[in-house]
JSON list of C-alpha atoms in Angstrom, two decimals:
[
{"chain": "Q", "resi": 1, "resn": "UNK", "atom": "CA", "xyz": [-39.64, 46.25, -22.19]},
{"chain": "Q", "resi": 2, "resn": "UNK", "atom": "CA", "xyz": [-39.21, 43.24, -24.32]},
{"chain": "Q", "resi": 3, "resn": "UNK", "atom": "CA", "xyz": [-42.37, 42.01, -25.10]},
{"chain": "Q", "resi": 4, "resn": "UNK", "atom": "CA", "xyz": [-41.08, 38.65, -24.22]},
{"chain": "Q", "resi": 5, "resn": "UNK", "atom": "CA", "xyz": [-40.60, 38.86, -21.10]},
{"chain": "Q", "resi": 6, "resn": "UNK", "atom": "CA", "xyz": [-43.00, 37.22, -18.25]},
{"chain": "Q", "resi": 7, "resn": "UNK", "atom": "CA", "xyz": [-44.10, 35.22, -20.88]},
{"chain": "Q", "resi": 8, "resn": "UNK", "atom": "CA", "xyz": [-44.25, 31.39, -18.78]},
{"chain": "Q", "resi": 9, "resn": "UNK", "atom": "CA", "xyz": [-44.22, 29.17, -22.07]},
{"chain": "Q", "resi": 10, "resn": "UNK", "atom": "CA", "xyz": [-40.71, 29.60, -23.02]},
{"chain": "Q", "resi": 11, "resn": "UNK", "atom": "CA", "xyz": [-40.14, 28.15, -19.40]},
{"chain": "Q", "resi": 12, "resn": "UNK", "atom": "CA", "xyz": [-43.19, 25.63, -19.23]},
{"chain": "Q", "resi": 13, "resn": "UNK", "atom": "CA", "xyz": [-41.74, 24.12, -22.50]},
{"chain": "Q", "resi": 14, "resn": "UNK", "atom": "CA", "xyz": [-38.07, 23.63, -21.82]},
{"chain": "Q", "resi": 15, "resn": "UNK", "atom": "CA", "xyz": [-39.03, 22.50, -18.39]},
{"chain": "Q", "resi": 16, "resn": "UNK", "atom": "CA", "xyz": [-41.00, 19.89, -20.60]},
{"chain": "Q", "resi": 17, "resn": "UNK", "atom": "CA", "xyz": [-37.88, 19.42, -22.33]},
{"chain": "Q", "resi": 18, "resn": "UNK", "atom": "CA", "xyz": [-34.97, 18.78, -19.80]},
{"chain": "Q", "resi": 19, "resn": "UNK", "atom": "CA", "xyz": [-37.80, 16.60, -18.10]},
{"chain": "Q", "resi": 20, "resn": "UNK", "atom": "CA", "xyz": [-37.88, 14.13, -20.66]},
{"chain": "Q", "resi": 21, "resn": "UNK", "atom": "CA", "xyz": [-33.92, 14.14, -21.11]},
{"chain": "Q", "resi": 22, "resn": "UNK", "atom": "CA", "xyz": [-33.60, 12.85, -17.66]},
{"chain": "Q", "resi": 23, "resn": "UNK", "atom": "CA", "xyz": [-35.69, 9.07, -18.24]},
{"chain": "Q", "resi": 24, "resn": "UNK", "atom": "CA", "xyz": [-33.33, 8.90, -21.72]},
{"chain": "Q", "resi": 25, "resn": "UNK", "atom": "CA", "xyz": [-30.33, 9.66, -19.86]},
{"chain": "Q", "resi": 26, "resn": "UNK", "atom": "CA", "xyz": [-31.23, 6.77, -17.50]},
{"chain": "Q", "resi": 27, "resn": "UNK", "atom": "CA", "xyz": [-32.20, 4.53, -20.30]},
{"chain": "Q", "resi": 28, "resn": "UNK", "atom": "CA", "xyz": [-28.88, 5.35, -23.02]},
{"chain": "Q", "resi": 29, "resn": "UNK", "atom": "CA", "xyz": [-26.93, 4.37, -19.50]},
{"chain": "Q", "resi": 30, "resn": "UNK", "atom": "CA", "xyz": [-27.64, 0.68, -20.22]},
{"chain": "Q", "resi": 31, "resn": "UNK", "atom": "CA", "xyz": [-28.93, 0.37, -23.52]},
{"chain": "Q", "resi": 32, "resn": "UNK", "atom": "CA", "xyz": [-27.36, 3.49, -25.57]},
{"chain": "Q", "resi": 33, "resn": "UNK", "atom": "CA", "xyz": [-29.20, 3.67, -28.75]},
{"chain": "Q", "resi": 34, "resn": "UNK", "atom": "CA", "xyz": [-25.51, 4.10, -30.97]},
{"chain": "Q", "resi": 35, "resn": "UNK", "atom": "CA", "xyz": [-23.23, 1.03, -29.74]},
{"chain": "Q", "resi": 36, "resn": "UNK", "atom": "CA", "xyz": [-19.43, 2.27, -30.47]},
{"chain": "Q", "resi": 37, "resn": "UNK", "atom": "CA", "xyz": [-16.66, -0.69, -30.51]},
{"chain": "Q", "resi": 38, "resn": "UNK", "atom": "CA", "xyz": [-13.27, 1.15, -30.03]},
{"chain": "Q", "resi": 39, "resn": "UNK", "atom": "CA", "xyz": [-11.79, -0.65, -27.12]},
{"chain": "Q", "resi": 40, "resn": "UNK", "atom": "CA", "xyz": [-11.14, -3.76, -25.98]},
{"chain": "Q", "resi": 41, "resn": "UNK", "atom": "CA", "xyz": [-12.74, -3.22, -22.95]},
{"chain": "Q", "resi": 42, "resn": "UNK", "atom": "CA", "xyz": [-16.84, -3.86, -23.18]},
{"chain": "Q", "resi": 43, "resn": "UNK", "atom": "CA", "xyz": [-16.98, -0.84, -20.27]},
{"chain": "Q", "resi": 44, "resn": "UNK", "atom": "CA", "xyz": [-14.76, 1.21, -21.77]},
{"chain": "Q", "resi": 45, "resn": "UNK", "atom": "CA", "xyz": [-17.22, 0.96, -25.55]},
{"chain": "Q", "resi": 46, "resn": "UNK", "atom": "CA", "xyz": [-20.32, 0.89, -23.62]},
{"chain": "Q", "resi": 47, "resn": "UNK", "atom": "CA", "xyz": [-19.44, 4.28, -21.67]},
{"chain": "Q", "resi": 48, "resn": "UNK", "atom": "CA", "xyz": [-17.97, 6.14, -24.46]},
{"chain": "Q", "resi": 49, "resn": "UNK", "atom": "CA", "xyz": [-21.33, 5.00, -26.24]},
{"chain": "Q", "resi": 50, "resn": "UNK", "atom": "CA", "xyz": [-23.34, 6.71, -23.56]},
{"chain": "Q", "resi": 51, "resn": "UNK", "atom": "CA", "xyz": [-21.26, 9.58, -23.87]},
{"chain": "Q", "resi": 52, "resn": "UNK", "atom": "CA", "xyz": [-21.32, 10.11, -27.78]},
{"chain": "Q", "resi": 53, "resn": "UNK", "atom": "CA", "xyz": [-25.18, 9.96, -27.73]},
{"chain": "Q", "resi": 54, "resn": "UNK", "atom": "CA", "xyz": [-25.62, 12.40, -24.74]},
{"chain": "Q", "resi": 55, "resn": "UNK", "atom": "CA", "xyz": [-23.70, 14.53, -26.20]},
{"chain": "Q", "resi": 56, "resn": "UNK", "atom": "CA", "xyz": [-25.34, 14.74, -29.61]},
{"chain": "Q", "resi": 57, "resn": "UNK", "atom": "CA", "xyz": [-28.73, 14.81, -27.01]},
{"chain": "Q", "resi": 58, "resn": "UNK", "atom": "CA", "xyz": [-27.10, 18.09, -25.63]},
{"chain": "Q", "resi": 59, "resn": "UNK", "atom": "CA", "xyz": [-26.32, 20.00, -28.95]},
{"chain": "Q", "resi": 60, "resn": "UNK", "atom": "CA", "xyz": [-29.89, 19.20, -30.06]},
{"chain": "Q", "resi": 61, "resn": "UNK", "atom": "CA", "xyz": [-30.86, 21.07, -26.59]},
{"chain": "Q", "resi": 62, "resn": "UNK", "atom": "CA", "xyz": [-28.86, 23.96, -26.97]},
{"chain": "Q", "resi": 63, "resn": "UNK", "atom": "CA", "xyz": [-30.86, 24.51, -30.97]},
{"chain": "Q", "resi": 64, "resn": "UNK", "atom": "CA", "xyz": [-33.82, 24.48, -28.92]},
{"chain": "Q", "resi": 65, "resn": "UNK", "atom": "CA", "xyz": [-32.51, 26.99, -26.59]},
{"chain": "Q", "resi": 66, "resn": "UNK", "atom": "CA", "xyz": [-30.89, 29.19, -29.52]},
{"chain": "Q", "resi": 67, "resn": "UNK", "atom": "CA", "xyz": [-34.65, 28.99, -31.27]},
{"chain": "Q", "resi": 68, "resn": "UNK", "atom": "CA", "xyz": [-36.62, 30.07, -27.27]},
{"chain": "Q", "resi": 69, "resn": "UNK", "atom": "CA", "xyz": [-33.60, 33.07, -26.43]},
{"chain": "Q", "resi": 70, "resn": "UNK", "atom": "CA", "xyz": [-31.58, 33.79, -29.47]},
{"chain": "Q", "resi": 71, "resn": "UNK", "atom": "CA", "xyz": [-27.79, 35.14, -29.16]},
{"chain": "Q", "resi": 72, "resn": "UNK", "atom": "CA", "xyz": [-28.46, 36.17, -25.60]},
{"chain": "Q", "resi": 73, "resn": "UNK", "atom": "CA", "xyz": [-29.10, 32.83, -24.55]},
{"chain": "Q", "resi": 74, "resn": "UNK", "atom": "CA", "xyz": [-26.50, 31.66, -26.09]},
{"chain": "Q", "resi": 75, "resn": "UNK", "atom": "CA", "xyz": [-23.98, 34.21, -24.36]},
{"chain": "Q", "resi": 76, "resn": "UNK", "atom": "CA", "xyz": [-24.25, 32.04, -21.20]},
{"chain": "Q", "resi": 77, "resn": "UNK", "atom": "CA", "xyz": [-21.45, 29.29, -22.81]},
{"chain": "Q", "resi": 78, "resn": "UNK", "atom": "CA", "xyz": [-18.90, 31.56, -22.56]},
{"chain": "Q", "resi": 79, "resn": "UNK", "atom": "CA", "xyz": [-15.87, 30.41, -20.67]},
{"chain": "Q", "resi": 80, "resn": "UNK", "atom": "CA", "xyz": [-13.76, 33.22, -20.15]},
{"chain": "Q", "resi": 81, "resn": "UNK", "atom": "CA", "xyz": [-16.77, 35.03, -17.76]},
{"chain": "Q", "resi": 82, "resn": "UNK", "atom": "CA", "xyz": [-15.10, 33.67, -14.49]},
{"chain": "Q", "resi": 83, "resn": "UNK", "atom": "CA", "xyz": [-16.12, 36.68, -12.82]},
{"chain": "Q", "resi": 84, "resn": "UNK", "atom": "CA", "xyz": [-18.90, 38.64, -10.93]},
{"chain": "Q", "resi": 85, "resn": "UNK", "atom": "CA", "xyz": [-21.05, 39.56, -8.10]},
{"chain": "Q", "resi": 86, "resn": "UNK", "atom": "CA", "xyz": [-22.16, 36.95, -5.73]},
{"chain": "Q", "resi": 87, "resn": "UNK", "atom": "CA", "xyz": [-25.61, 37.24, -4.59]},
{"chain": "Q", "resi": 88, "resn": "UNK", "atom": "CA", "xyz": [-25.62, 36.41, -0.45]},
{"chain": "Q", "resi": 89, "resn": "UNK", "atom": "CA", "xyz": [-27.38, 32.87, 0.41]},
{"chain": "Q", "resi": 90, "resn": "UNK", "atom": "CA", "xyz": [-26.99, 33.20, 4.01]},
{"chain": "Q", "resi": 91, "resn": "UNK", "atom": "CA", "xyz": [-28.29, 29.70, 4.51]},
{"chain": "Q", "resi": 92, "resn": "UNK", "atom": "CA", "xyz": [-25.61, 28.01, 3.44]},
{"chain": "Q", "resi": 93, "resn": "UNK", "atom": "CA", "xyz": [-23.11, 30.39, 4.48]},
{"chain": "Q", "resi": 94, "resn": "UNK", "atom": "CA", "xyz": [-22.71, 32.47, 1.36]},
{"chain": "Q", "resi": 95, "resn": "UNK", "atom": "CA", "xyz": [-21.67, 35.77, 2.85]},
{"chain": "Q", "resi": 96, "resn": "UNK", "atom": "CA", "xyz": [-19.57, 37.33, 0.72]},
{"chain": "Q", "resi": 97, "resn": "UNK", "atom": "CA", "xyz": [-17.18, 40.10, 1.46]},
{"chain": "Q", "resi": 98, "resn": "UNK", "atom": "CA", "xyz": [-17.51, 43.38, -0.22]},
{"chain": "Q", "resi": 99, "resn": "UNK", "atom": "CA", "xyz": [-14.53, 42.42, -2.04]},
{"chain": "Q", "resi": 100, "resn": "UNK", "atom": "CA", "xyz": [-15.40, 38.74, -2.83]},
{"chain": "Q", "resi": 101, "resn": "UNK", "atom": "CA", "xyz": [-16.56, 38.05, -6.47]},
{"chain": "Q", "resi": 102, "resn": "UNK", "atom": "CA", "xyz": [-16.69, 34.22, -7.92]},
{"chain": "Q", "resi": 103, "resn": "UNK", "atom": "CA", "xyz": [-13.20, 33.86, -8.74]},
{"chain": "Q", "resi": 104, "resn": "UNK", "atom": "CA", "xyz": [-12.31, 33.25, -5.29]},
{"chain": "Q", "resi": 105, "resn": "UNK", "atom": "CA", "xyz": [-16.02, 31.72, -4.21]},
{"chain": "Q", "resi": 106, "resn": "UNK", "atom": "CA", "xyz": [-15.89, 29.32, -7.30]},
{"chain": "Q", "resi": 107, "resn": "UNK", "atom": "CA", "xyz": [-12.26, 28.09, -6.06]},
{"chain": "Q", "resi": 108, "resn": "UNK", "atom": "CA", "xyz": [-13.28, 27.63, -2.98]},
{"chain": "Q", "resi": 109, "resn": "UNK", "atom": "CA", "xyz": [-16.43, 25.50, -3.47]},
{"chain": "Q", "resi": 110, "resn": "UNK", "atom": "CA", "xyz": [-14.86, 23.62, -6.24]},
{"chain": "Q", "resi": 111, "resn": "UNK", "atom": "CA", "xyz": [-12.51, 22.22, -3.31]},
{"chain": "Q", "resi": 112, "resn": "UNK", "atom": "CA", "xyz": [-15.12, 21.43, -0.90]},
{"chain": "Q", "resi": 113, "resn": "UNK", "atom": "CA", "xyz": [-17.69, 19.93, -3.37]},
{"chain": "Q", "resi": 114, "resn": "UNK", "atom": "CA", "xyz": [-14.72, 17.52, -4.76]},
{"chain": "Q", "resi": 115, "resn": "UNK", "atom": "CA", "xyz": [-13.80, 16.20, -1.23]},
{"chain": "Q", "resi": 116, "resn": "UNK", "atom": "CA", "xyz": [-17.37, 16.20, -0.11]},
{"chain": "Q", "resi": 117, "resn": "UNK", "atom": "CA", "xyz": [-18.12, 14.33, -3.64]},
{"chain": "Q", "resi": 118, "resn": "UNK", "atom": "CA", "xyz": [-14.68, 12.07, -2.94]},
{"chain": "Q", "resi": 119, "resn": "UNK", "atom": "CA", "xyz": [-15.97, 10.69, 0.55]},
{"chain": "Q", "resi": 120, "resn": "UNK", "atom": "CA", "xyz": [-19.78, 9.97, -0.89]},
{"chain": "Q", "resi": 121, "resn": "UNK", "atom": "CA", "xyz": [-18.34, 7.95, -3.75]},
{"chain": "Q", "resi": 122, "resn": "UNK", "atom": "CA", "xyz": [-16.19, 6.41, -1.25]},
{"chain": "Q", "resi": 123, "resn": "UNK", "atom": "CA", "xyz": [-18.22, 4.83, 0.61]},
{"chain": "Q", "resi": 124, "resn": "UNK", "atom": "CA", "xyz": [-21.06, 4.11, -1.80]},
{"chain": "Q", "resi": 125, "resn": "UNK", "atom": "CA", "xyz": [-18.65, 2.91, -4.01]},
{"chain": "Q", "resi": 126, "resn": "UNK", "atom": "CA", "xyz": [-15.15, 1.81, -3.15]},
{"chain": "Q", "resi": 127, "resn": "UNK", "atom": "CA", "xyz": [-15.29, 0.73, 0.23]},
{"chain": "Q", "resi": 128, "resn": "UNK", "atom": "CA", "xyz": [-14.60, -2.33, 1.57]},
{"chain": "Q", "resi": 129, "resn": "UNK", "atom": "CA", "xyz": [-14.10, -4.15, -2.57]},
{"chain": "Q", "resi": 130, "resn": "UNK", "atom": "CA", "xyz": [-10.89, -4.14, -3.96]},
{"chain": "Q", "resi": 131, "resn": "UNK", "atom": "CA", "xyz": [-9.37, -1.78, -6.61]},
{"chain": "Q", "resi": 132, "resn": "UNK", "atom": "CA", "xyz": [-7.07, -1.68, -9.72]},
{"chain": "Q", "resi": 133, "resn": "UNK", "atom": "CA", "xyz": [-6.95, 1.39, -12.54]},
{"chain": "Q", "resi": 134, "resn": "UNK", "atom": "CA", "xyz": [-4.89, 0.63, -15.99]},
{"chain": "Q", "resi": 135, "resn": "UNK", "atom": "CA", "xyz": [-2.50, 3.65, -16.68]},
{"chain": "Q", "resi": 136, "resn": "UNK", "atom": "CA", "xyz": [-3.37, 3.55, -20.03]},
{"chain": "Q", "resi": 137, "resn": "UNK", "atom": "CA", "xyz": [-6.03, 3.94, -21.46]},
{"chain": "Q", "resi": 138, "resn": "UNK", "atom": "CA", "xyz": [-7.84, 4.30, -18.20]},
{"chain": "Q", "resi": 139, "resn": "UNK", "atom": "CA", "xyz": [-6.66, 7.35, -17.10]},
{"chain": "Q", "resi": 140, "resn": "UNK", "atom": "CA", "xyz": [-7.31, 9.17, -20.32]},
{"chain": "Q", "resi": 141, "resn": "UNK", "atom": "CA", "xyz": [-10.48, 7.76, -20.73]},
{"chain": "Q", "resi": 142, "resn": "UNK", "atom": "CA", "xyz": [-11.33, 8.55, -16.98]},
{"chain": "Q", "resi": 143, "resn": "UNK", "atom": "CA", "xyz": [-10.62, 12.62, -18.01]},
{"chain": "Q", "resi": 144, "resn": "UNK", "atom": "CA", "xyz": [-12.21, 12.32, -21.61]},
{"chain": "Q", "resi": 145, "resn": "UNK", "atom": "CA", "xyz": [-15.35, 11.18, -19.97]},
{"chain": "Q", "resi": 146, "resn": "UNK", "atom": "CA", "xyz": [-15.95, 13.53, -17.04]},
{"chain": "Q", "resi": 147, "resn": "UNK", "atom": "CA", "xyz": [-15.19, 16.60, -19.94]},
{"chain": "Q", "resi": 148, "resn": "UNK", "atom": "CA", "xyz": [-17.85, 15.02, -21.99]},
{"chain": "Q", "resi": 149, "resn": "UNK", "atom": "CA", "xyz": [-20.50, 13.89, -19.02]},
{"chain": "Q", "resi": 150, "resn": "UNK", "atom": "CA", "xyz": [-20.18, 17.43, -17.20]},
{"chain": "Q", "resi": 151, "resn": "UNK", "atom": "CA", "xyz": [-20.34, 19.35, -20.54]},
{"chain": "Q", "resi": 152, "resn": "UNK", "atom": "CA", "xyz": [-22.92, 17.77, -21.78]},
{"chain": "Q", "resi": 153, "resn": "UNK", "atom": "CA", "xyz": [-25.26, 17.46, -17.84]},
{"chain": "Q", "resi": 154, "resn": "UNK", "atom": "CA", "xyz": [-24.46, 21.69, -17.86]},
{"chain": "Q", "resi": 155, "resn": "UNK", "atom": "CA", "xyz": [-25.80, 22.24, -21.24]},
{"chain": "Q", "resi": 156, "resn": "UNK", "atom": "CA", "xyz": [-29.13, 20.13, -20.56]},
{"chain": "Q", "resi": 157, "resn": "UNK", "atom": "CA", "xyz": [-29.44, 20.41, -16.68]},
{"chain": "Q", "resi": 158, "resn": "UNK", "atom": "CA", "xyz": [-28.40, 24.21, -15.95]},
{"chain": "Q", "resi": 159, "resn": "UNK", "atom": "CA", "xyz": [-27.63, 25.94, -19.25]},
{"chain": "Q", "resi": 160, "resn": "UNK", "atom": "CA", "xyz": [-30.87, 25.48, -20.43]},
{"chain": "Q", "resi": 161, "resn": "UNK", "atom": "CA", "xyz": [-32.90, 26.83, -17.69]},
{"chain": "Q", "resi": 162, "resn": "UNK", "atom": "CA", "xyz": [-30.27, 29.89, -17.08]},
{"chain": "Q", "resi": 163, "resn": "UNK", "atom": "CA", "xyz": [-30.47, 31.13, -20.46]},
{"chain": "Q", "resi": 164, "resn": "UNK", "atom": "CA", "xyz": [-34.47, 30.93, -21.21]},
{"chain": "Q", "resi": 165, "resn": "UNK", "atom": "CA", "xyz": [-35.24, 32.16, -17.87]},
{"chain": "Q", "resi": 166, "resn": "UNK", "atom": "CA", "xyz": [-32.96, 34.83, -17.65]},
{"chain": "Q", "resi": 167, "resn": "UNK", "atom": "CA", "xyz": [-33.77, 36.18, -20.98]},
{"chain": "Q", "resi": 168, "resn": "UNK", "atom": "CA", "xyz": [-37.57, 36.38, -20.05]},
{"chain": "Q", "resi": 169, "resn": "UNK", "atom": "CA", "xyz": [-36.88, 38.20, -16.91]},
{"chain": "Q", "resi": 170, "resn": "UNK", "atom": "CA", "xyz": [-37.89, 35.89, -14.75]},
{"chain": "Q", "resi": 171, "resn": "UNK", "atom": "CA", "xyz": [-36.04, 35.64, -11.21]},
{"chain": "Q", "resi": 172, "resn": "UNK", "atom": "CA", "xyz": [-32.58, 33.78, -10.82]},
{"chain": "Q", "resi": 173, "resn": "UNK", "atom": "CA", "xyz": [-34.70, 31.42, -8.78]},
{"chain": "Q", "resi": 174, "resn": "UNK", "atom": "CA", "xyz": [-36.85, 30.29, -11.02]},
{"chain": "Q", "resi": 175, "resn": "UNK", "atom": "CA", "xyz": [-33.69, 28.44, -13.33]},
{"chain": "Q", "resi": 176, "resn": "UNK", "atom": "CA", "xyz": [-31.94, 27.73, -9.89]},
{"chain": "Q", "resi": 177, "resn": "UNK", "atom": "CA", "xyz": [-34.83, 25.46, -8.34]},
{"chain": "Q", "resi": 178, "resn": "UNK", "atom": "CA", "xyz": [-35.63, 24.14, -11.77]},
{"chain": "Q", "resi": 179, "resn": "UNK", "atom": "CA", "xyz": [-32.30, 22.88, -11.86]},
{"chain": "Q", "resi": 180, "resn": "UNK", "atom": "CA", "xyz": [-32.20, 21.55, -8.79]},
{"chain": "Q", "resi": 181, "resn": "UNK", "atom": "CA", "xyz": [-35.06, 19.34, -8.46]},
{"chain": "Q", "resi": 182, "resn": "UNK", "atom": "CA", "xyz": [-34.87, 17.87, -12.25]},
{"chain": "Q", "resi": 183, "resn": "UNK", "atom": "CA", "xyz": [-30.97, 17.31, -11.53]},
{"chain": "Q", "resi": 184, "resn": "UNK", "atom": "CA", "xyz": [-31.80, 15.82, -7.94]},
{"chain": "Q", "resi": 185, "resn": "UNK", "atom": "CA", "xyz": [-34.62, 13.56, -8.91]},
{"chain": "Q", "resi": 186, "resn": "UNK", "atom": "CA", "xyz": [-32.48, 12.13, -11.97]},
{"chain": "Q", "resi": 187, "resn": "UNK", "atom": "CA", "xyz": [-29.49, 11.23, -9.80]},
{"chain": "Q", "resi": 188, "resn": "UNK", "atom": "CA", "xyz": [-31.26, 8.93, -7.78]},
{"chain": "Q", "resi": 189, "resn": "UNK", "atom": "CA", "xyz": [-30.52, 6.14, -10.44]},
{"chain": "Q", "resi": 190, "resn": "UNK", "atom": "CA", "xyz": [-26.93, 7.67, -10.38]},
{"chain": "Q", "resi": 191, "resn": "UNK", "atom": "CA", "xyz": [-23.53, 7.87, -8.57]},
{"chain": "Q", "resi": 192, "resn": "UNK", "atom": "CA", "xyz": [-23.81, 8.94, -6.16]},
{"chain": "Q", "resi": 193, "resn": "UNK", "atom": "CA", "xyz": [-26.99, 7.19, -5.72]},
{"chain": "Q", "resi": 194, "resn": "UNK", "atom": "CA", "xyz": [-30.32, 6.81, -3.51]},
{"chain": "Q", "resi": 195, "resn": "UNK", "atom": "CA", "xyz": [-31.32, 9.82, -1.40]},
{"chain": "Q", "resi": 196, "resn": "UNK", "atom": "CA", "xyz": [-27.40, 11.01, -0.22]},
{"chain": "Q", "resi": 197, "resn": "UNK", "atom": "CA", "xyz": [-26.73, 11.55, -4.21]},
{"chain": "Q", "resi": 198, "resn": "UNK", "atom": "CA", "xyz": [-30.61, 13.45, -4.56]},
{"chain": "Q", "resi": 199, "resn": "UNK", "atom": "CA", "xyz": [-29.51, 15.60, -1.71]},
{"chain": "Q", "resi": 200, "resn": "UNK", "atom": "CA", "xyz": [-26.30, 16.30, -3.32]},
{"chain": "Q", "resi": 201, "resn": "UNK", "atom": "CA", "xyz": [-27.13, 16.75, -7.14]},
{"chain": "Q", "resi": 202, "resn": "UNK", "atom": "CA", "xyz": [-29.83, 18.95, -6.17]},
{"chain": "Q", "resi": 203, "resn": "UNK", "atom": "CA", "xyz": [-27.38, 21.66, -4.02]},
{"chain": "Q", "resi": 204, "resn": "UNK", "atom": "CA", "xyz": [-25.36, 21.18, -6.65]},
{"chain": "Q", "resi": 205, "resn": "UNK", "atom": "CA", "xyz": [-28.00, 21.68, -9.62]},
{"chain": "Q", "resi": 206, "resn": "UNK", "atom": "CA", "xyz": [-28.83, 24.89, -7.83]},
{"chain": "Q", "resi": 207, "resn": "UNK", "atom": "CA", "xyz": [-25.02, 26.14, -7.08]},
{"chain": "Q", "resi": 208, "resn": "UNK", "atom": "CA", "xyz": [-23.72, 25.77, -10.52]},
{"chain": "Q", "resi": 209, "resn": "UNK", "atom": "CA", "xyz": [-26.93, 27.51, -12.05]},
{"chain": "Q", "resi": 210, "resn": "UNK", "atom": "CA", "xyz": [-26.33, 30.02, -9.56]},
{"chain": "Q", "resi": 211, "resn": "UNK", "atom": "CA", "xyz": [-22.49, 30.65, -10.85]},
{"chain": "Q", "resi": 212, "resn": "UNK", "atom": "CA", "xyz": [-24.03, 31.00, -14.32]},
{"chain": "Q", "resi": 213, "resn": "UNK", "atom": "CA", "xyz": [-26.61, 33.59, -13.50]},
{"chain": "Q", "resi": 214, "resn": "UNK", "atom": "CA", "xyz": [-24.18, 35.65, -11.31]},
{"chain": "Q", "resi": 215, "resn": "UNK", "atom": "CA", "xyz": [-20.86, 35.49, -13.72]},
{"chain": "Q", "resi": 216, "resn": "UNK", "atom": "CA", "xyz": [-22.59, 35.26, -16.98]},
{"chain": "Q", "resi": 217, "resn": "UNK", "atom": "CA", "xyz": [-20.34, 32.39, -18.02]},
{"chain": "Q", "resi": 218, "resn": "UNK", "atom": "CA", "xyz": [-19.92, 28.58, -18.36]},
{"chain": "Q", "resi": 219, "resn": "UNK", "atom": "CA", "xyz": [-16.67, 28.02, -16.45]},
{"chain": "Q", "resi": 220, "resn": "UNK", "atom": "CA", "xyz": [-17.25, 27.44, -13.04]},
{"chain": "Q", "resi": 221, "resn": "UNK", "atom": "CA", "xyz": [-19.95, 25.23, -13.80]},
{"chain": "Q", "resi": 222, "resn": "UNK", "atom": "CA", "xyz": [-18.62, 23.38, -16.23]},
{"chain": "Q", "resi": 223, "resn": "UNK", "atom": "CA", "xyz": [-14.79, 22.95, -13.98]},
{"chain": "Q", "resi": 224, "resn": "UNK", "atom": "CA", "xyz": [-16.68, 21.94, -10.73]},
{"chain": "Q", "resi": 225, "resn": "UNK", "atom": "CA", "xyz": [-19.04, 19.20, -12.52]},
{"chain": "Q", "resi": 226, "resn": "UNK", "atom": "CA", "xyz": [-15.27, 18.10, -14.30]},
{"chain": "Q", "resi": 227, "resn": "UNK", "atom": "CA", "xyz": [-13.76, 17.62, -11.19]},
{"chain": "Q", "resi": 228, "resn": "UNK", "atom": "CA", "xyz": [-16.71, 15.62, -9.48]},
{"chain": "Q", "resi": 229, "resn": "UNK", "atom": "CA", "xyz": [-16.65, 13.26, -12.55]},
{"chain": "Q", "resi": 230, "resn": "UNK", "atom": "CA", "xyz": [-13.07, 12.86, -12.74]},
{"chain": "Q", "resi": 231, "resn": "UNK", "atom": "CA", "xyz": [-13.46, 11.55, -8.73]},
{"chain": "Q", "resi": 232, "resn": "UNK", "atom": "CA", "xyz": [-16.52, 9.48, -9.68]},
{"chain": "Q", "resi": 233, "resn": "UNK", "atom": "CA", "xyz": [-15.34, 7.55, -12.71]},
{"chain": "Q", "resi": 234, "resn": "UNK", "atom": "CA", "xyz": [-11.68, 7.21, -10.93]},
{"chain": "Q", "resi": 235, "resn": "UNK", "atom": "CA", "xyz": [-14.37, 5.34, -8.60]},
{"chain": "Q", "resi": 236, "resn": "UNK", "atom": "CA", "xyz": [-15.92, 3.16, -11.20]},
{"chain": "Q", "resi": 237, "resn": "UNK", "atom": "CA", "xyz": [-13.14, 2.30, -13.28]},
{"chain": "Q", "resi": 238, "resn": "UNK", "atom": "CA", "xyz": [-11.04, 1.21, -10.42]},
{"chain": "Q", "resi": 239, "resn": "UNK", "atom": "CA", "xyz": [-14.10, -0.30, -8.71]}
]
């Protein structure tokens, strides 16, 4: 067995790590420490700002995950594992089919999380204000962000946890509810927002760690997250 494994400081320490990425992702929201002046638009420069230094936040995270696992750790970004075994969660209804793997349970939820994501931001959002979205470069921007935000959320939220717990043998569990209740408590100050977007960010924390334990891949994680940012800053930018 690899003497690594069971060992709880690899998991105490990026715990410790994706902990204090969540306060700095709240504060680089309003005052983002590298100020970028590409647009005329001041939200437009301000969010791309954000976005440039979270990123850069997330590559540092996945050095520190490459020096805690190694190349197994890293194995968990690839995207062309869309595939596998899905472990039953009764609870919520998971009962898969002996026949059932991820590629039709990812489609599936992707659906339901967008619309269940689209009415949320709704009503927190748009409702009852008026709304206008420029064609260009709004629309581009609006899909250049939500690649950037959920690549970036993955890689510090989920991708971290999955790949040093799972390469010190501890249980799936352990990286799903780690991911859950970091990724819950942070999207409090969020959109969606308040308890509703907790509740929310949390299941969806623990779902989208769970699709990268179970196919051994980035993709479902990283599509769903795309397609609930591509409804939430639709939301903002037209708001």
């Amino acid at each position: 067995m690899n003497k690594k494994r069971f060992n709880m400081v690899p998991i105490l320490f990026i715990s410790i790590v994706v902990a204090a990425c969540a306060p700095l992702l709240v504060w680089f929201k309003s005052s983002p420490p590298l100020l970028l002046k590409i647009f005329e638009s001041a939200g437009y420069n301000l969010e791309m700002s954000y976005q440039v230094t979270v990123l850069l936040l997330a590559v540092i995270v996945i050095g520190i995950v490459y020096g805690i696992a190694g190349k197994e750790g890293l194995a968990y970004l690839n995207l062309k594992r869309r595939d596998g075994i899905i472990r039953p969660e009764p609870w919520i209804g998971v009962k898969p089919k002996e026949t059932e793997t991820w590629k039709k349970l990812g489609v599936n939820f992707a659906i339901v999380i967008t619309l269940v994501t689209s009415v949320v931001i709704y009503f927190q959002v748009v409702h009852g204000g008026s709304v206008s979205l420029e064609l260009y470069p709004g629309v581009i921007l609006i899909l250049l962000f939500a690649l950037m935000n959920a690549f970036s959320e993955e890689i510090i939220f989920r991708f971290s946890f999955v790949a040093v717990v799972s390469s010190y043998g501890f249980s799936p569990y352990v990286a799903q509810g780690l991911a859950a209740s970091i990724f819950g408590v942070v999207h409090y100050f969020g959109n969606p927002g308040g308890i509703p977007g907790v509740l929310m960010a949390a299941f969806i924390g623990w779902f989208l760690a769970k699709s990268m334990l179970e196919t051994k891949g980035f993709f479902w994680a990283l599509t769903i997250h795309f397609l609930q940012d591509v409804v939430i800053f639709s939301a903002l930018f037209m708001k």
